[in-house]
Amino acid sequence: MPEIFLAFLTLLTLGGLGFVYRRWQQTEEALREARWRLLEKTAEALRFRANLEALAQGGTEAVLLLDQERRIRWANRPAVERLGARPGRTPLETTQSPELDALIPSPASPEGERINARELRWRGRWWQATVWEWSGGYGLALADITRQREAERARRELTANVAHDLRTPLTTIRLLLDELRPPDPLPPPWQRLIGEVDRLIRLVHTLLDLARLEAGEWPMAYEALEVRAWIQGEVERFAPLYQARGLRVRLEIPEGLRVWADPEWAGRALGNLLDNAVRFTPRGGEIGVRAWPEGEWVAIEVADTGPGIPPEELPRIFERFYRGDRHRGGGGSGLGLAIARHAVEAHGGRIQAFSEPGRGARFVFTLPAVGAP
């Protein structure tokens, strides 16, 4: 009997040892696989870091990483070579630019003011400065945009010169047409000829005004405008147009909103947006105009129920002379939205377009609120 019990105990022991051995093998295989996965992830992270460092060191932008005390922790090669950036120094000590230093938030800055971007002049060149927040402090990127700014200036001067040269002969042609015109009623060819010459003259004047506005040569005559009364006045100017098309205009403008704006240029911006909305809203459609406070700004929206704007066209619709699918078959010179953009930016505001094809378009722009710094 003891021999049977001993044999049974031995079998149990061997079975337990076998179970333990099998589990040990399974654990060893799992650890081996985990070790390989860890090695692969480590290698992938090292490759990503190497690619990131190569990108940062080989680019043309100067990139700095700052700590919470706004001191440089890391700088790429362009930042070292072009700015003289050194770890431990502040951007102000490095660049001697108070304007650039003012872009970087201090630890006491409100949470909403921790990201900033601006074009600035430094050491005789133009730079696009972008500041962002990261876990250890702040990041700063400086891109040299001098060539782009010089190309833009050359284009602006060329446009202004061509428009200026065209103004005199067009005016002369218009005067000659007045002298040669037959008695009323004018034949249709004469009506079309005079209409086209007048259109060219208006286009030339618009180009000259736009060139002056872009160059900052147009003095802005700011006034405190009561937003509700101002918008209602602009909408009434377009009443014959939208009433002839059977359009409804819905206004949502609270009382008491006021903006600092040049009535002429702010009116051009709003008027061009209203003109667009009237032209692209089908008969029986609706145009909505809203306004609301937005911190130190007042936001104004003009929305239509037209065909909308394709997503690929949205980034370009504020370019001068750009006319996409939405304008196909319609009138206009392609300058209306460009004028609106420059008029808004001359006030320090910004303008944006939002749209989904088939669901209309919304244009939102901001003007400085009365009482804001």
mmCIF file of C-alpha atoms in Angstrom, residues 19 25 42 57 68 83 108 116 123 128 130 132 156 170 178 190 250-251 275 277 295 314 331 344 364:
data_model
loop_
_atom_site.group_PDB
_atom_site.id
_atom_site.type_symbol
_atom_site.label_atom_id
_atom_site.label_comp_id
_atom_site.label_asym_id
_atom_site.label_seq_id
_atom_site.Cartn_x
_atom_site.Cartn_y
_atom_site.Cartn_z
ATOM 1 C CA PHE A 19 2.739 21.927 -15.703
ATOM 2 C CA GLN A 25 8.163 27.966 -21.327
ATOM 3 C CA THR A 42 12.867 51.577 -29.490
ATOM 4 C CA GLN A 57 18.649 70.857 -38.322
ATOM 5 C CA GLN A 68 9.076 77.965 -18.442
ATOM 6 C CA LEU A 83 20.380 84.237 -34.489
ATOM 7 C CA ALA A 108 1.373 84.879 -15.691
ATOM 8 C CA ASN A 116 0.876 83.887 -31.095
ATOM 9 C CA ARG A 123 17.863 93.144 -38.880
ATOM 10 C CA GLN A 128 7.201 85.138 -39.792
ATOM 11 C CA THR A 130 5.278 81.659 -34.521
ATOM 12 C CA TRP A 132 3.472 77.763 -29.338
ATOM 13 C CA ARG A 156 1.720 95.591 -55.968
ATOM 14 C CA LEU A 170 -9.652 105.279 -70.612
ATOM 15 C CA ASP A 178 -19.675 111.404 -74.936
ATOM 16 C CA TRP A 190 -23.457 102.103 -78.097
ATOM 17 C CA ARG A 250 -32.610 88.189 -41.867
ATOM 18 C CA LEU A 251 -30.741 90.393 -39.374
ATOM 19 C CA ASP A 275 -23.159 91.755 -53.186
ATOM 20 C CA ALA A 277 -24.558 86.876 -51.236
ATOM 21 C CA GLY A 295 -13.611 89.766 -26.709
ATOM 22 C CA LEU A 314 -11.624 78.109 -49.995
ATOM 23 C CA GLY A 331 -20.312 88.597 -63.282
ATOM 24 C CA VAL A 344 -10.650 94.184 -42.817
ATOM 25 C CA VAL A 364 -17.097 86.154 -40.980
#
